[in-house]
Tab-separated table of C-alpha atoms and ligand atoms in Angstrom:
chain	number	residue	atom	x	y	z
A	5	UNK	CA	100.169	89.010	94.777
A	6	UNK	CA	99.663	91.491	91.926
A	7	UNK	CA	101.980	94.502	91.978
A	8	UNK	CA	101.225	97.727	90.130
A	9	UNK	CA	103.481	100.743	89.612
A	10	UNK	CA	102.301	104.223	88.566
A	11	UNK	CA	104.922	106.373	86.807
A	12	UNK	CA	105.127	110.073	85.906
A	13	UNK	CA	108.022	112.534	85.602
A	14	UNK	CA	108.416	114.026	89.081
A	15	UNK	CA	106.461	111.511	91.218
A	16	UNK	CA	104.857	114.422	93.060
A	17	UNK	CA	101.724	115.335	91.056
A	18	UNK	CA	100.144	112.624	88.873
A	19	UNK	CA	101.543	109.229	89.911
A	20	UNK	CA	101.008	109.791	93.679
A	21	UNK	CA	97.352	110.505	92.870
A	22	UNK	CA	97.134	107.398	90.681
A	23	UNK	CA	98.706	105.316	93.475
A	24	UNK	CA	96.322	106.715	96.107
A	25	UNK	CA	93.214	106.354	93.935
A	26	UNK	CA	93.950	102.745	92.920
A	27	UNK	CA	94.821	101.767	96.497
A	28	UNK	CA	91.481	103.204	97.597
A	29	UNK	CA	89.694	100.877	95.148
A	30	UNK	CA	91.589	97.665	95.988
A	31	UNK	CA	92.276	95.538	99.052
A	32	UNK	CA	95.646	94.977	100.695
A	33	UNK	CA	96.062	91.904	98.481
A	34	UNK	CA	97.537	94.255	95.878
A	35	UNK	CA	100.833	96.126	96.100
A	36	UNK	CA	100.640	99.596	94.587
A	37	UNK	CA	103.511	102.053	94.348
A	38	UNK	CA	104.600	105.046	92.250
A	39	UNK	CA	107.840	106.492	90.899
A	40	UNK	CA	109.137	109.284	88.671
A	41	UNK	CA	111.408	108.964	85.648
A	42	UNK	CA	113.208	112.119	86.865
A	43	UNK	CA	115.294	112.548	89.998
A	44	UNK	CA	114.144	116.065	90.969
A	45	UNK	CA	111.859	115.136	93.863
A	46	UNK	CA	113.408	112.122	95.573
A	47	UNK	CA	112.205	112.002	99.196
A	48	UNK	CA	109.664	114.801	98.683
A	49	UNK	CA	106.028	114.782	99.749
A	50	UNK	CA	103.482	114.917	96.915
A	51	UNK	CA	102.683	118.429	95.631
A	52	UNK	CA	100.349	120.316	98.013
A	53	UNK	CA	97.746	120.583	95.249
A	54	UNK	CA	97.709	116.779	94.752
A	55	UNK	CA	97.429	116.271	98.520
A	56	UNK	CA	94.513	118.724	98.600
A	57	UNK	CA	92.502	117.256	95.726
A	58	UNK	CA	93.021	113.714	97.065
A	59	UNK	CA	91.849	114.869	100.505
A	60	UNK	CA	88.750	116.401	98.918
A	61	UNK	CA	87.802	112.895	97.706
A	62	UNK	CA	88.687	111.224	101.009
A	63	UNK	CA	92.128	109.887	100.059
A	64	UNK	CA	95.251	110.533	102.141
A	65	UNK	CA	98.488	110.478	100.099
A	66	UNK	CA	100.739	112.139	102.699
A	67	UNK	CA	102.435	108.796	103.490
A	68	UNK	CA	104.056	108.900	100.021
A	69	UNK	CA	107.578	110.153	99.219
A	70	UNK	CA	109.103	110.748	95.792
A	71	UNK	CA	111.387	108.121	94.325
A	72	UNK	CA	112.963	107.545	90.930
A	73	UNK	CA	112.015	104.662	88.636
A	74	UNK	CA	114.727	102.031	88.506
A	75	UNK	CA	115.377	99.051	86.210
A	76	UNK	CA	114.720	96.676	89.135
A	77	UNK	CA	111.083	97.888	89.070
A	78	UNK	CA	110.655	95.713	85.966
A	79	UNK	CA	111.373	92.692	88.193
A	80	UNK	CA	109.181	93.819	91.085
A	81	UNK	CA	106.022	94.924	89.272
A	82	UNK	CA	103.512	93.105	87.055
A	83	UNK	CA	101.987	96.255	85.521
A	84	UNK	CA	103.653	99.631	84.983
A	85	UNK	CA	101.202	102.429	84.115
A	86	UNK	CA	102.746	105.600	82.706
A	87	UNK	CA	100.909	108.929	82.752
A	88	UNK	CA	102.021	110.325	79.376
A	89	UNK	CA	103.825	109.425	76.167
A	90	UNK	CA	107.084	110.961	77.379
A	91	UNK	CA	107.051	108.862	80.587
A	92	UNK	CA	106.191	105.821	78.459
A	93	UNK	CA	109.198	106.370	76.162
A	94	UNK	CA	111.541	106.991	79.100
A	95	UNK	CA	110.486	103.775	80.848
A	96	UNK	CA	110.606	101.679	77.662
A	97	UNK	CA	114.135	103.002	77.010
A	98	UNK	CA	115.230	101.303	80.245
A	99	UNK	CA	113.623	97.951	79.363
A	100	UNK	CA	116.041	95.025	79.027
A	101	UNK	CA	113.819	92.725	76.982
A	102	UNK	CA	110.356	92.176	75.487
A	103	UNK	CA	109.035	90.925	78.817
A	104	UNK	CA	109.892	94.284	80.450
A	105	UNK	CA	108.328	96.232	77.569
A	106	UNK	CA	105.098	94.201	77.776
A	107	UNK	CA	104.541	95.469	81.336
A	108	UNK	CA	104.492	99.142	80.316
A	109	UNK	CA	101.159	100.773	79.447
A	110	UNK	CA	99.730	104.258	79.026
A	111	UNK	CA	97.160	104.616	81.789
A	112	UNK	CA	94.483	106.412	79.717
A	113	UNK	CA	94.515	103.578	77.170
A	114	UNK	CA	92.569	101.669	79.855
A	115	UNK	CA	89.667	104.040	79.155
A	116	UNK	CA	90.377	105.131	75.568
A	117	UNK	CA	91.860	102.020	73.917
A	118	UNK	CA	94.824	102.674	71.614
A	119	UNK	CA	94.270	106.479	71.620
A	120	UNK	CA	97.574	107.154	73.405
A	121	UNK	CA	96.212	110.174	75.293
A	122	UNK	CA	98.344	111.898	77.946
A	123	UNK	CA	97.334	112.708	81.507
A	124	UNK	CA	98.509	116.349	81.228
A	125	UNK	CA	101.299	117.435	83.557
A	126	UNK	CA	99.512	119.825	85.976
A	127	UNK	CA	102.713	121.090	87.664
A	128	UNK	CA	102.663	124.528	86.020
A	129	UNK	CA	98.885	124.828	85.979
A	130	UNK	CA	96.034	125.816	88.244
A	131	UNK	CA	94.189	123.927	90.927
A	132	UNK	CA	91.576	123.089	88.267
A	133	UNK	CA	94.306	121.167	86.427
A	134	UNK	CA	94.695	118.904	89.462
A	135	UNK	CA	90.940	118.380	89.677
A	136	UNK	CA	90.894	117.337	85.992
A	137	UNK	CA	93.831	114.988	86.529
A	138	UNK	CA	92.068	113.423	89.530
A	139	UNK	CA	88.951	112.736	87.450
A	140	UNK	CA	90.906	111.187	84.561
A	141	UNK	CA	92.874	108.973	86.948
A	142	UNK	CA	89.775	107.978	88.885
A	143	UNK	CA	88.145	106.787	85.665
A	144	UNK	CA	91.247	104.876	84.574
A	145	UNK	CA	91.759	103.305	88.012
A	146	UNK	CA	88.131	102.187	88.078
A	147	UNK	CA	88.767	100.196	84.873
A	148	UNK	CA	92.073	98.821	86.186
A	149	UNK	CA	90.492	97.777	89.505
A	150	UNK	CA	87.507	96.129	87.840
A	151	UNK	CA	89.809	94.085	85.563
A	152	UNK	CA	91.962	93.008	88.513
A	153	UNK	CA	88.970	91.972	90.590
A	154	UNK	CA	87.524	89.634	87.929
B	22	LIG	P1	104.499	114.968	87.827
B	22	LIG	O1	104.655	116.554	87.645
B	22	LIG	O2	105.362	114.325	86.764
B	22	LIG	O3	103.043	114.728	87.593
B	22	LIG	O4	104.946	114.652	89.235
B	22	LIG	C1	105.914	117.178	87.670
B	22	LIG	C2	106.406	117.611	88.868
B	22	LIG	C3	107.641	118.255	88.900
B	22	LIG	C4	108.352	118.436	87.734
B	22	LIG	C5	107.839	118.003	86.532
B	22	LIG	C6	106.616	117.352	86.505
B	22	LIG	N1	109.587	119.117	87.753
B	22	LIG	O5	110.153	119.357	86.671
B	22	LIG	O6	110.086	119.433	88.839
C-alpha cells in the first residue's frame, strides 16, 4: 500500500488541503496524511479558510487535526511532499540517511520540474490566497495521482 505525506509549516493551511485534494483523487488503497514541521497547531482543526475553500470544491477536511512531522514518518511514508523550500530544508535536516532524503520532494516540482517553486504560505493573506493555493495543489495532486495510478 502506497503511503503519501503532505508537509507544511503549521499543518493547518496548505498540507491539510493537499491531503484532502489527493485523497479525493485516489481510492482507499492509498494512505494519505499531513503534518507540520512546527508544533504551533498540534490537535487543531485546519484553518477556517482552508475548510471553506475545500468545501467549495466538494472536499471535507474537518476530520483532520494538526500534528508535527516526526522522524518516524520517514519509516511510515513512501513519498513526502513539502509545500515550500523552507519545509523541504526542515524535513531534510531530520533525515537519517540517503534513503530518507530520497523520499522528500517539493510538491510543485511535480508540475514545474526542477523549478523549486513554493506553494506560498497563505496564513497572513486573504481568502484569494487560499483559492490560489487550492488551484496549485489541485494541479500538483492531479499529476501525483495520475503517476500513482499507472
Ligand atoms: P501552513 O500555514 O504552514 O500552510 O499551515 C501556517 C499556519 C500557521 C503558522 C504558519 C504557517 N503559524 O505560524 O502559526
